[in-house]
Amino acid sequence: MDDIVRSAPSRSWVDAANGTVEREAFVGEDVFRLELDRIFHRLWIFLAHDSEIPDRGDYVVRTMGRVPVIVVRGSDGEVRVLLNSCRHRGTKLCRGEAGNARNFVCRYHGWSYAIDGGLITTSYDEHLPPGMDKADWGLVPAPRVETYRGLIFAAWDPGVPELRDYLGDMAWYLDALFWRTPEGMEALAPPHRWRTRANWKIGALNFIGDSQHVRTTHAGPIALDKVRSEKDGFYVQGGESFQVVTDEGHGCTLTYLAPGMPERNYLTHPPGLRGAYADTLSADQLAMLRHLRVMVGNVFPNFSFIESQVALGEKAVIIRQWQPLSGTEMEVLSWVLAEREAAAGYKDRALKHGFHNFGAAGVFEQDDLELWASATQASDNPIARRFPYSFHSSLPFDHAPMENAKGPGRAFQPSNTEVAQFAFMRRWDAAMRPLA
Amino acid sequence: MNDVTSIANGDPWVDTANGTVSREIFVSEDVFCLELDRIFHRLWIFLAHETEIPNRGDYVVRTMGRVPVIVVREASGEVRVLLNSCRHRGTKLCRGEAGNARHFVCPYHGWSYALDGGLISTSYDEHLPADMDKADWGLVPAPKVESYKGLVFAAWDPGVSQLRDYLGDIAWYLDTLFWRTPGGMEVLAPPHRWRARANWKIGSLNFIGDGQHVATTHAGPSTLNRLHSKKAGFFVRGGESFQVVTDEGHGCTLTYLAPGMPEGNYLTHPPALRDAYAEVLSARQISMMHHLRVMVGNVFPNLSFIENQVALGEKAVLIRQWQPISGTETEVLSWVLAEREASAEYKDRALKHGFHNFGAGGVFEQDDLELWASATQASDNPIAQRFPFSFHSSLPFDSAPIENARGPGRAYKPSNTEVAQLAFMRRWDAAMQPGD
Amino acid sequence: MDDERGIATVSDAAFLEVQRLLNREAALLDRRDYAAWFDLLTEDVKYVVTARVSRPAETGPLDYAIIDEDADTLRLRVLQIGDPKLTRAENPPTLTRRFVSNLEVEAAGPPNDYAAHTNLLVYRQRGTAPDGDFYAGRRRDLLRRDRGSLRIADRLVRLDHNVLFDGSLSIVL
Ligand code: FES
Ligand code: FES
Ligand SMILES: [Fe+2]
Ligand SMILES: [Fe+2]
């Protein structure tokens, strides 16, 4: 790993002037190793939702780049992120995906650790030299762990900025999805998990602002949902739509419902909660939510989110982690969330609806994945690598943000350009440069 | 890829003076990468037979090294070879193995391309920068595509010689298999496809001239066919036999039927077609075919062919592509052909007979594959690689071609030496040198 | 109802009727004849597929739904995968071969007639990948006599999978 970092190219994969990106960035194993070093083992990485580990000792096992970690709620109620590897010979402390522990006992030789990571005993403490300080031999904690609106992030570089500062203007949009009631959101089930033979950045790009793919890739669900919605008197006609780009390469795409439809078609969130929204959100955020048909976006590097309403009353908030496994493979984690205060019946419907569209067998998901895998496979050869990907449809637009946008960040119209995608790629390219 | 090139300057892989070849080149991933660079992504590679795509818009999907391509008959009737990867984000245009298209529409964001590869529309042309020239963003065409007697080849190096010149003297032999009637040959079914955990070169060597393996490897079918033939009064006694080597490392082995057998045993091609042969072939070619029992050969690097008569009236022309997957794995494609003018009933028998012996379940094939895989596996370790393969039995013969050969090229007797195999290896070694 | 009670309490005739239904169903799905398949379901059918969270043995397993459909959403799903214009994942179609075995049949409470428990192994091959792969699980079907014949009213497929492989599940199990 060190060799690669030292020989890391100061070259660029992104041609900002011409709107193209080298395919190598989407298939190369060297690029992937550099991404681990520069991005996944350094920057803020989303790991879990607070509600997955409500009680002391609750934990989930997640991955940051190649680093396996335990995300655990300590006895003080704090969330910690610990390297899931015994300090003695490296054995994993937690070999399942989730559970509850009073402490972490290594099954190999019996070292045991408190849930805050501190080493309790090696089982053979009497054989240790007096100079060994057990305080130095606890489970390795990620130096930075912060939670924003229930979203738990960690970073291995102690020098990263505060999470709230890193999220910047994107926080305003995240608030509208993840903290719109006083209690916040709740993960309704364990995340779906699946592997796919595609580069992780395709997922991030797809969510940050890829309106162009919707009607082609998802011809199936769109046609079928239209028929169904018409029967319900719900016209899913899109209205105004725009992309938002913020610092650090975060971004999202918002699409409103067309005006002039029956009143009940707007703000189809549970009536019981609408009052609560007003307690938490600003008037601008409420106005945005009221007409929203889809909000979909990405926090750099690999945390995506979507709230989508495809038919009347079918809404779900979904979050994603695009977990890279190699240059050409990733694991996807996908959660469905709802307001904690929502009725059990609503949560049940949100979960089903969320999975139906965007889960491991989602009717949207299945078509995306097939195409992403084929893109990765077809690009993974030297001839294809001579021909960069096109991000041209960002160029005529990305110097002209809208004047009176509805929220913070730089907003762009129309929404079906590639402005946000290219902003993501530029941020990525900057992150990949050798550190100053 | 560039780094790997330097290994070509190290130890000789092919020791011509001593008649040995390093095992490394039959297993190594580095050598495989260099082969991609120097051979498969550069030289003429066989892809398809014209009759697989008779009509406009007919296409088959094939691979050149690691490059996925579409072989399509475009509106003008010309055959094009296009990189099967969208210029936008790399998605495969064709995800099946074969079909017919009016144009190629990418299923991800809807870029559409004409059959000649030209970009028709990005679906969002209004968002493109003014200076983007759509003519630069068509599907990438292989710079060289030519057909010889129905065999479609392509090359990624625009500087390769004309296909006819590349084939040189082997063309005379190919003519007798692939263009012996005015209508030419026809592929009778889609190619059989299978994977083998063996290096691709073992297949090429086996077909170019491996008279030594027949009696041992194919003891089974040889014995059984003899019984079968005796019953039919057809004595498959081999007569004269020799190997032919031509420039560029092509070659073949011909075996005649022994003389003095009943006349009905010779030239067992369909009687109705024999006159047609005379229209197309020269007298020398016809006299060769009259007594031919087996012709088997290879066009460098990975197109093999065989016509074989194992029992009375059981004849078939087969072609092979040895498609490298890695240093130790190969995908084999195998087609059966017959004269277009042949009767339906003859074609049916040729197809069955061809597959019986040389298809994915072929009785010859199965024994070869088992042994090739074991050779690759047993050589894939550093100890074995200290000990090169023996090609000794070429040395006493390869400087003495026979005087009055029946066709062009350099012919050698006896046929059960390794002259043609070592010639293949020498050509391979030259191709792998940096300046070749 | 999700777990087997162990003993088949029905007649051989009933057992055979159930077996014929499930064999016929598997053949229809392998042929991708979704219209005919839908006709084997009751109008209020429920269809659930679960995967499993890997947890310490002391904590016990946890299954979670990856598909949870009623008749309406299930119809949408099969309309999509059955129509070449409406699907990307299933065009070219996945090749499948379903093996339905280890059948146990027991009487079920009203309104259903039987609960059928089977092992399911689905061989799956996509594109030109040389290696096929498998979905494996235990299936529990509630069957009801409806419109004159025995139909599937409720299906639960408990997949023996944790992280799903190779993209998204785009076939009916
Ligand atoms: S490896 Fe954990 S106690 Fe030895
Ligand atoms: S990848 Fe082909 S249109 Fe976008
Ligand atoms: Fe032991
Ligand atoms: Fe999508």
PDB file of N, CA, C and O in Angstrom, chain A residues 23 206 210 212-213 216-217 370-372 374-375 377-378 380-383 387-393 396-397 414 416 418 421, chain B residues 1 41 66-68 83-92 95 106-111 123-124 127-129 132 137 140 156:
ATOM      1  N   ARG A  23     -11.859   6.402 -18.178  1.00  0.00           N
ATOM      2  CA  ARG A  23     -12.511   5.171 -17.717  1.00  0.00           C
ATOM      3  C   ARG A  23     -11.693   4.455 -16.659  1.00  0.00           C
ATOM      4  O   ARG A  23     -12.230   3.714 -15.849  1.00  0.00           O
ATOM      5  N   ASN A 206     -25.052   8.056  -9.882  1.00  0.00           N
ATOM      6  CA  ASN A 206     -26.444   7.830 -10.237  1.00  0.00           C
ATOM      7  C   ASN A 206     -27.391   8.552  -9.297  1.00  0.00           C
ATOM      8  O   ASN A 206     -28.453   9.028  -9.691  1.00  0.00           O
ATOM      9  N   ASP A 210     -28.686  12.050 -11.769  1.00  0.00           N
ATOM     10  CA  ASP A 210     -28.686  11.337 -13.053  1.00  0.00           C
ATOM     11  C   ASP A 210     -30.107  11.234 -13.569  1.00  0.00           C
ATOM     12  O   ASP A 210     -30.627  10.153 -13.802  1.00  0.00           O
ATOM     13  N   GLN A 212     -31.056  11.835 -16.369  1.00  0.00           N
ATOM     14  CA  GLN A 212     -31.116  11.360 -17.753  1.00  0.00           C
ATOM     15  C   GLN A 212     -31.389   9.870 -17.862  1.00  0.00           C
ATOM     16  O   GLN A 212     -31.844   9.399 -18.895  1.00  0.00           O
ATOM     17  N   HIS A 213     -31.080   9.130 -16.829  1.00  0.00           N
ATOM     18  CA  HIS A 213     -31.232   7.681 -16.974  1.00  0.00           C
ATOM     19  C   HIS A 213     -32.650   7.204 -16.676  1.00  0.00           C
ATOM     20  O   HIS A 213     -33.011   6.095 -17.028  1.00  0.00           O
ATOM     21  N   THR A 216     -35.123   5.991 -19.494  1.00  0.00           N
ATOM     22  CA  THR A 216     -34.611   4.881 -20.307  1.00  0.00           C
ATOM     23  C   THR A 216     -34.448   3.616 -19.472  1.00  0.00           C
ATOM     24  O   THR A 216     -35.003   2.574 -19.788  1.00  0.00           O
ATOM     25  N   THR A 217     -33.680   3.744 -18.403  1.00  0.00           N
ATOM     26  CA  THR A 217     -33.411   2.570 -17.577  1.00  0.00           C
ATOM     27  C   THR A 217     -34.693   2.042 -16.934  1.00  0.00           C
ATOM     28  O   THR A 217     -34.928   0.833 -16.869  1.00  0.00           O
ATOM     29  N   GLU A 370     -27.972  -4.141 -13.407  1.00  0.00           N
ATOM     30  CA  GLU A 370     -27.598  -4.873 -14.622  1.00  0.00           C
ATOM     31  C   GLU A 370     -26.737  -3.985 -15.529  1.00  0.00           C
ATOM     32  O   GLU A 370     -25.729  -4.412 -16.077  1.00  0.00           O
ATOM     33  N   LEU A 371     -27.146  -2.713 -15.627  1.00  0.00           N
ATOM     34  CA  LEU A 371     -26.441  -1.821 -16.553  1.00  0.00           C
ATOM     35  C   LEU A 371     -25.113  -1.344 -15.968  1.00  0.00           C
ATOM     36  O   LEU A 371     -24.122  -1.208 -16.681  1.00  0.00           O
ATOM     37  N   TRP A 372     -25.082  -1.111 -14.678  1.00  0.00           N
ATOM     38  CA  TRP A 372     -23.823  -0.697 -14.047  1.00  0.00           C
ATOM     39  C   TRP A 372     -22.767  -1.779 -14.204  1.00  0.00           C
ATOM     40  O   TRP A 372     -21.602  -1.494 -14.485  1.00  0.00           O
ATOM     41  N   SER A 374     -22.599  -4.019 -16.497  1.00  0.00           N
ATOM     42  CA  SER A 374     -22.140  -4.141 -17.880  1.00  0.00           C
ATOM     43  C   SER A 374     -21.214  -2.986 -18.234  1.00  0.00           C
ATOM     44  O   SER A 374     -20.270  -3.150 -19.001  1.00  0.00           O
ATOM     45  N   ALA A 375     -21.449  -1.806 -17.661  1.00  0.00           N
ATOM     46  CA  ALA A 375     -20.575  -0.654 -17.930  1.00  0.00           C
ATOM     47  C   ALA A 375     -19.172  -0.915 -17.387  1.00  0.00           C
ATOM     48  O   ALA A 375     -18.158  -0.622 -18.031  1.00  0.00           O
ATOM     49  N   GLN A 377     -17.791  -3.830 -16.730  1.00  0.00           N
ATOM     50  CA  GLN A 377     -17.147  -4.935 -17.454  1.00  0.00           C
ATOM     51  C   GLN A 377     -16.633  -4.469 -18.818  1.00  0.00           C
ATOM     52  O   GLN A 377     -15.503  -4.751 -19.198  1.00  0.00           O
ATOM     53  N   ALA A 378     -17.462  -3.719 -19.533  1.00  0.00           N
ATOM     54  CA  ALA A 378     -17.071  -3.309 -20.888  1.00  0.00           C
ATOM     55  C   ALA A 378     -15.957  -2.265 -20.879  1.00  0.00           C
ATOM     56  O   ALA A 378     -15.277  -2.076 -21.878  1.00  0.00           O
ATOM     57  N   ASP A 380     -13.391  -2.335 -18.735  1.00  0.00           N
ATOM     58  CA  ASP A 380     -12.206  -2.898 -18.093  1.00  0.00           C
ATOM     59  C   ASP A 380     -11.278  -3.548 -19.120  1.00  0.00           C
ATOM     60  O   ASP A 380     -10.983  -4.730 -19.038  1.00  0.00           O
ATOM     61  N   ASN A 381     -10.859  -2.787 -20.112  1.00  0.00           N
ATOM     62  CA  ASN A 381      -9.883  -3.286 -21.075  1.00  0.00           C
ATOM     63  C   ASN A 381      -9.163  -2.086 -21.692  1.00  0.00           C
ATOM     64  O   ASN A 381      -9.688  -0.979 -21.701  1.00  0.00           O
ATOM     65  N   PRO A 382      -7.938  -2.313 -22.180  1.00  0.00           N
ATOM     66  CA  PRO A 382      -7.107  -1.176 -22.615  1.00  0.00           C
ATOM     67  C   PRO A 382      -7.674  -0.409 -23.811  1.00  0.00           C
ATOM     68  O   PRO A 382      -7.425   0.789 -23.925  1.00  0.00           O
ATOM     69  N   ILE A 383      -8.405  -1.056 -24.673  1.00  0.00           N
ATOM     70  CA  ILE A 383      -8.956  -0.338 -25.823  1.00  0.00           C
ATOM     71  C   ILE A 383     -10.034   0.633 -25.330  1.00  0.00           C
ATOM     72  O   ILE A 383     -10.015   1.827 -25.630  1.00  0.00           O
ATOM     73  N   PHE A 387     -10.879   5.686 -24.375  1.00  0.00           N
ATOM     74  CA  PHE A 387     -12.001   6.572 -24.704  1.00  0.00           C
ATOM     75  C   PHE A 387     -12.728   6.974 -23.425  1.00  0.00           C
ATOM     76  O   PHE A 387     -13.440   6.175 -22.832  1.00  0.00           O
ATOM     77  N   PRO A 388     -12.531   8.215 -22.976  1.00  0.00           N
ATOM     78  CA  PRO A 388     -13.074   8.627 -21.674  1.00  0.00           C
ATOM     79  C   PRO A 388     -14.602   8.686 -21.683  1.00  0.00           C
ATOM     80  O   PRO A 388     -15.230   8.718 -22.744  1.00  0.00           O
ATOM     81  N   TYR A 389     -15.179   8.707 -20.494  1.00  0.00           N
ATOM     82  CA  TYR A 389     -16.623   8.891 -20.362  1.00  0.00           C
ATOM     83  C   TYR A 389     -16.989  10.349 -20.647  1.00  0.00           C
ATOM     84  O   TYR A 389     -16.196  11.272 -20.409  1.00  0.00           O
ATOM     85  N   SER A 390     -18.191  10.526 -21.092  1.00  0.00           N
ATOM     86  CA  SER A 390     -18.683  11.867 -21.413  1.00  0.00           C
ATOM     87  C   SER A 390     -19.469  12.462 -20.246  1.00  0.00           C
ATOM     88  O   SER A 390     -20.415  11.846 -19.747  1.00  0.00           O
ATOM     89  N   PHE A 391     -19.048  13.640 -19.813  1.00  0.00           N
ATOM     90  CA  PHE A 391     -19.837  14.433 -18.859  1.00  0.00           C
ATOM     91  C   PHE A 391     -20.157  15.774 -19.510  1.00  0.00           C
ATOM     92  O   PHE A 391     -20.353  16.785 -18.844  1.00  0.00           O
ATOM     93  N   HIS A 392     -20.201  15.770 -20.835  1.00  0.00           N
ATOM     94  CA  HIS A 392     -20.374  17.023 -21.575  1.00  0.00           C
ATOM     95  C   HIS A 392     -21.585  17.821 -21.132  1.00  0.00           C
ATOM     96  O   HIS A 392     -21.540  19.047 -21.091  1.00  0.00           O
ATOM     97  N   SER A 393     -22.660  17.120 -20.826  1.00  0.00           N
ATOM     98  CA  SER A 393     -23.887  17.887 -20.608  1.00  0.00           C
ATOM     99  C   SER A 393     -23.879  18.619 -19.272  1.00  0.00           C
ATOM    100  O   SER A 393     -24.888  19.124 -18.815  1.00  0.00           O
ATOM    101  N   PRO A 396     -22.234  23.347 -20.393  1.00  0.00           N
ATOM    102  CA  PRO A 396     -22.920  24.611 -20.685  1.00  0.00           C
ATOM    103  C   PRO A 396     -23.660  25.176 -19.476  1.00  0.00           C
ATOM    104  O   PRO A 396     -24.187  26.285 -19.551  1.00  0.00           O
ATOM    105  N   PHE A 397     -23.734  24.406 -18.384  1.00  0.00           N
ATOM    106  CA  PHE A 397     -24.602  24.816 -17.293  1.00  0.00           C
ATOM    107  C   PHE A 397     -23.875  25.129 -15.999  1.00  0.00           C
ATOM    108  O   PHE A 397     -24.375  25.863 -15.163  1.00  0.00           O
ATOM    109  N   PRO A 414     -31.603  23.162 -16.200  1.00  0.00           N
ATOM    110  CA  PRO A 414     -32.569  22.127 -15.824  1.00  0.00           C
ATOM    111  C   PRO A 414     -31.897  21.030 -14.995  1.00  0.00           C
ATOM    112  O   PRO A 414     -30.689  21.022 -14.839  1.00  0.00           O
ATOM    113  N   ASN A 416     -31.910  17.836 -15.657  1.00  0.00           N
ATOM    114  CA  ASN A 416     -31.404  16.680 -16.405  1.00  0.00           C
ATOM    115  C   ASN A 416     -30.125  16.997 -17.189  1.00  0.00           C
ATOM    116  O   ASN A 416     -29.952  16.576 -18.314  1.00  0.00           O
ATOM    117  N   GLU A 418     -25.665  17.180 -16.312  1.00  0.00           N
ATOM    118  CA  GLU A 418     -24.746  16.392 -15.485  1.00  0.00           C
ATOM    119  C   GLU A 418     -23.888  17.269 -14.579  1.00  0.00           C
ATOM    120  O   GLU A 418     -22.772  16.905 -14.228  1.00  0.00           O
ATOM    121  N   GLN A 421     -23.089  15.535 -11.193  1.00  0.00           N
ATOM    122  CA  GLN A 421     -22.176  14.408 -11.409  1.00  0.00           C
ATOM    123  C   GLN A 421     -20.751  14.899 -11.639  1.00  0.00           C
ATOM    124  O   GLN A 421     -19.790  14.322 -11.130  1.00  0.00           O
TER     125      GLN A 421
ATOM    126  N   MET B   1       0.291  -1.845 -17.692  1.00  0.00           N
ATOM    127  CA  MET B   1       0.560  -2.646 -18.891  1.00  0.00           C
ATOM    128  C   MET B   1       1.970  -2.368 -19.390  1.00  0.00           C
ATOM    129  O   MET B   1       2.717  -3.256 -19.729  1.00  0.00           O
ATOM    130  N   HIS B  41      -4.909  -7.280 -28.799  1.00  0.00           N
ATOM    131  CA  HIS B  41      -5.415  -5.929 -28.999  1.00  0.00           C
ATOM    132  C   HIS B  41      -4.678  -5.238 -30.145  1.00  0.00           C
ATOM    133  O   HIS B  41      -4.658  -4.025 -30.226  1.00  0.00           O
ATOM    134  N   ARG B  66      -9.507  -8.880 -24.242  1.00  0.00           N
ATOM    135  CA  ARG B  66     -10.479  -8.495 -23.218  1.00  0.00           C
ATOM    136  C   ARG B  66     -11.503  -7.499 -23.766  1.00  0.00           C
ATOM    137  O   ARG B  66     -12.297  -6.947 -23.007  1.00  0.00           O
ATOM    138  N   VAL B  67     -11.466  -7.255 -25.037  1.00  0.00           N
ATOM    139  CA  VAL B  67     -12.303  -6.201 -25.604  1.00  0.00           C
ATOM    140  C   VAL B  67     -13.621  -6.772 -26.133  1.00  0.00           C
ATOM    141  O   VAL B  67     -13.620  -7.554 -27.083  1.00  0.00           O
ATOM    142  N   PRO B  68     -14.745  -6.379 -25.533  1.00  0.00           N
ATOM    143  CA  PRO B  68     -16.026  -6.880 -26.026  1.00  0.00           C
ATOM    144  C   PRO B  68     -16.451  -6.099 -27.274  1.00  0.00           C
ATOM    145  O   PRO B  68     -16.425  -4.873 -27.269  1.00  0.00           O
ATOM    146  N   LEU B  83     -16.725  -1.437 -30.583  1.00  0.00           N
ATOM    147  CA  LEU B  83     -16.552  -1.669 -29.149  1.00  0.00           C
ATOM    148  C   LEU B  83     -17.940  -1.685 -28.502  1.00  0.00           C
ATOM    149  O   LEU B  83     -18.723  -0.739 -28.664  1.00  0.00           O
ATOM    150  N   ASN B  84     -18.235  -2.766 -27.779  1.00  0.00           N
ATOM    151  CA  ASN B  84     -19.569  -2.923 -27.194  1.00  0.00           C
ATOM    152  C   ASN B  84     -19.647  -2.163 -25.872  1.00  0.00           C
ATOM    153  O   ASN B  84     -19.815  -2.756 -24.799  1.00  0.00           O
ATOM    154  N   SER B  85     -19.511  -0.842 -25.936  1.00  0.00           N
ATOM    155  CA  SER B  85     -19.472  -0.056 -24.712  1.00  0.00           C
ATOM    156  C   SER B  85     -19.873   1.374 -25.064  1.00  0.00           C
ATOM    157  O   SER B  85     -19.246   2.022 -25.895  1.00  0.00           O
ATOM    158  N   CYS B  86     -20.917   1.845 -24.405  1.00  0.00           N
ATOM    159  CA  CYS B  86     -21.439   3.181 -24.676  1.00  0.00           C
ATOM    160  C   CYS B  86     -20.367   4.226 -24.368  1.00  0.00           C
ATOM    161  O   CYS B  86     -19.634   4.124 -23.389  1.00  0.00           O
ATOM    162  N   ARG B  87     -20.293   5.263 -25.214  1.00  0.00           N
ATOM    163  CA  ARG B  87     -19.297   6.300 -25.015  1.00  0.00           C
ATOM    164  C   ARG B  87     -19.633   7.188 -23.811  1.00  0.00           C
ATOM    165  O   ARG B  87     -18.794   7.938 -23.337  1.00  0.00           O
ATOM    166  N   HIS B  88     -20.879   7.093 -23.338  1.00  0.00           N
ATOM    167  CA  HIS B  88     -21.288   7.966 -22.236  1.00  0.00           C
ATOM    168  C   HIS B  88     -20.730   7.467 -20.908  1.00  0.00           C
ATOM    169  O   HIS B  88     -19.890   8.110 -20.292  1.00  0.00           O
ATOM    170  N   ARG B  89     -21.188   6.281 -20.478  1.00  0.00           N
ATOM    171  CA  ARG B  89     -20.678   5.720 -19.225  1.00  0.00           C
ATOM    172  C   ARG B  89     -20.294   4.257 -19.358  1.00  0.00           C
ATOM    173  O   ARG B  89     -20.214   3.549 -18.366  1.00  0.00           O
ATOM    174  N   GLY B  90     -20.158   3.774 -20.574  1.00  0.00           N
ATOM    175  CA  GLY B  90     -19.564   2.454 -20.745  1.00  0.00           C
ATOM    176  C   GLY B  90     -20.512   1.270 -20.797  1.00  0.00           C
ATOM    177  O   GLY B  90     -20.071   0.145 -21.040  1.00  0.00           O
ATOM    178  N   THR B  91     -21.784   1.474 -20.572  1.00  0.00           N
ATOM    179  CA  THR B  91     -22.749   0.364 -20.593  1.00  0.00           C
ATOM    180  C   THR B  91     -22.676  -0.417 -21.907  1.00  0.00           C
ATOM    181  O   THR B  91     -22.443   0.164 -22.959  1.00  0.00           O
ATOM    182  N   LYS B  92     -22.882  -1.724 -21.808  1.00  0.00           N
ATOM    183  CA  LYS B  92     -22.907  -2.524 -23.033  1.00  0.00           C
ATOM    184  C   LYS B  92     -24.166  -2.218 -23.840  1.00  0.00           C
ATOM    185  O   LYS B  92     -25.276  -2.241 -23.284  1.00  0.00           O
ATOM    186  N   ARG B  95     -26.384  -6.839 -24.770  1.00  0.00           N
ATOM    187  CA  ARG B  95     -26.088  -7.663 -23.607  1.00  0.00           C
ATOM    188  C   ARG B  95     -26.350  -9.139 -23.859  1.00  0.00           C
ATOM    189  O   ARG B  95     -26.094  -9.973 -23.016  1.00  0.00           O
ATOM    190  N   CYS B 106     -28.592   2.718 -26.083  1.00  0.00           N
ATOM    191  CA  CYS B 106     -28.059   2.348 -24.784  1.00  0.00           C
ATOM    192  C   CYS B 106     -29.191   2.317 -23.768  1.00  0.00           C
ATOM    193  O   CYS B 106     -29.955   3.279 -23.653  1.00  0.00           O
ATOM    194  N   PRO B 107     -29.309   1.226 -23.034  1.00  0.00           N
ATOM    195  CA  PRO B 107     -30.417   1.109 -22.083  1.00  0.00           C
ATOM    196  C   PRO B 107     -30.265   1.975 -20.835  1.00  0.00           C
ATOM    197  O   PRO B 107     -31.200   2.042 -20.038  1.00  0.00           O
ATOM    198  N   TYR B 108     -29.082   2.633 -20.666  1.00  0.00           N
ATOM    199  CA  TYR B 108     -28.918   3.390 -19.422  1.00  0.00           C
ATOM    200  C   TYR B 108     -29.525   4.800 -19.566  1.00  0.00           C
ATOM    201  O   TYR B 108     -30.539   5.116 -18.920  1.00  0.00           O
ATOM    202  N   HIS B 109     -28.924   5.647 -20.437  1.00  0.00           N
ATOM    203  CA  HIS B 109     -29.471   7.007 -20.584  1.00  0.00           C
ATOM    204  C   HIS B 109     -30.005   7.276 -21.974  1.00  0.00           C
ATOM    205  O   HIS B 109     -30.407   8.387 -22.275  1.00  0.00           O
ATOM    206  N   GLY B 110     -29.950   6.259 -22.826  1.00  0.00           N
ATOM    207  CA  GLY B 110     -30.608   6.406 -24.103  1.00  0.00           C
ATOM    208  C   GLY B 110     -29.798   6.990 -25.242  1.00  0.00           C
ATOM    209  O   GLY B 110     -30.365   7.394 -26.257  1.00  0.00           O
ATOM    210  N   TRP B 111     -28.456   7.050 -25.124  1.00  0.00           N
ATOM    211  CA  TRP B 111     -27.687   7.442 -26.309  1.00  0.00           C
ATOM    212  C   TRP B 111     -27.995   6.430 -27.404  1.00  0.00           C
ATOM    213  O   TRP B 111     -28.059   5.224 -27.149  1.00  0.00           O
ATOM    214  N   SER B 123     -30.098  11.808 -26.512  1.00  0.00           N
ATOM    215  CA  SER B 123     -31.403  12.023 -25.872  1.00  0.00           C
ATOM    216  C   SER B 123     -31.505  13.412 -25.242  1.00  0.00           C
ATOM    217  O   SER B 123     -32.579  13.891 -24.975  1.00  0.00           O
ATOM    218  N   TYR B 124     -30.353  14.018 -24.959  1.00  0.00           N
ATOM    219  CA  TYR B 124     -30.359  15.350 -24.343  1.00  0.00           C
ATOM    220  C   TYR B 124     -29.385  16.248 -25.102  1.00  0.00           C
ATOM    221  O   TYR B 124     -28.592  16.975 -24.511  1.00  0.00           O
ATOM    222  N   HIS B 127     -28.467  19.801 -24.256  1.00  0.00           N
ATOM    223  CA  HIS B 127     -27.624  20.167 -23.120  1.00  0.00           C
ATOM    224  C   HIS B 127     -26.132  20.084 -23.443  1.00  0.00           C
ATOM    225  O   HIS B 127     -25.298  20.307 -22.567  1.00  0.00           O
ATOM    226  N   LEU B 128     -25.780  19.717 -24.639  1.00  0.00           N
ATOM    227  CA  LEU B 128     -24.361  19.524 -24.951  1.00  0.00           C
ATOM    228  C   LEU B 128     -23.693  20.865 -25.241  1.00  0.00           C
ATOM    229  O   LEU B 128     -24.326  21.777 -25.761  1.00  0.00           O
ATOM    230  N   PRO B 129     -22.421  20.964 -24.924  1.00  0.00           N
ATOM    231  CA  PRO B 129     -21.715  22.204 -25.264  1.00  0.00           C
ATOM    232  C   PRO B 129     -21.613  22.341 -26.780  1.00  0.00           C
ATOM    233  O   PRO B 129     -21.552  21.338 -27.506  1.00  0.00           O
ATOM    234  N   MET B 132     -18.886  20.459 -28.771  1.00  0.00           N
ATOM    235  CA  MET B 132     -18.749  18.996 -28.778  1.00  0.00           C
ATOM    236  C   MET B 132     -19.205  18.483 -30.130  1.00  0.00           C
ATOM    237  O   MET B 132     -20.325  18.710 -30.556  1.00  0.00           O
ATOM    238  N   TRP B 137     -17.990  11.060 -31.078  1.00  0.00           N
ATOM    239  CA  TRP B 137     -18.510  10.296 -29.955  1.00  0.00           C
ATOM    240  C   TRP B 137     -19.382   9.125 -30.390  1.00  0.00           C
ATOM    241  O   TRP B 137     -20.289   8.710 -29.684  1.00  0.00           O
ATOM    242  N   VAL B 140     -16.877   3.137 -30.797  1.00  0.00           N
ATOM    243  CA  VAL B 140     -15.516   3.038 -31.311  1.00  0.00           C
ATOM    244  C   VAL B 140     -15.422   1.868 -32.294  1.00  0.00           C
ATOM    245  O   VAL B 140     -15.686   0.724 -31.915  1.00  0.00           O
ATOM    246  N   TRP B 156      -7.050  -4.102 -33.962  1.00  0.00           N
ATOM    247  CA  TRP B 156      -7.076  -2.777 -33.328  1.00  0.00           C
ATOM    248  C   TRP B 156      -5.891  -1.920 -33.700  1.00  0.00           C
ATOM    249  O   TRP B 156      -5.856  -0.729 -33.382  1.00  0.00           O
TER     250      TRP B 156
END
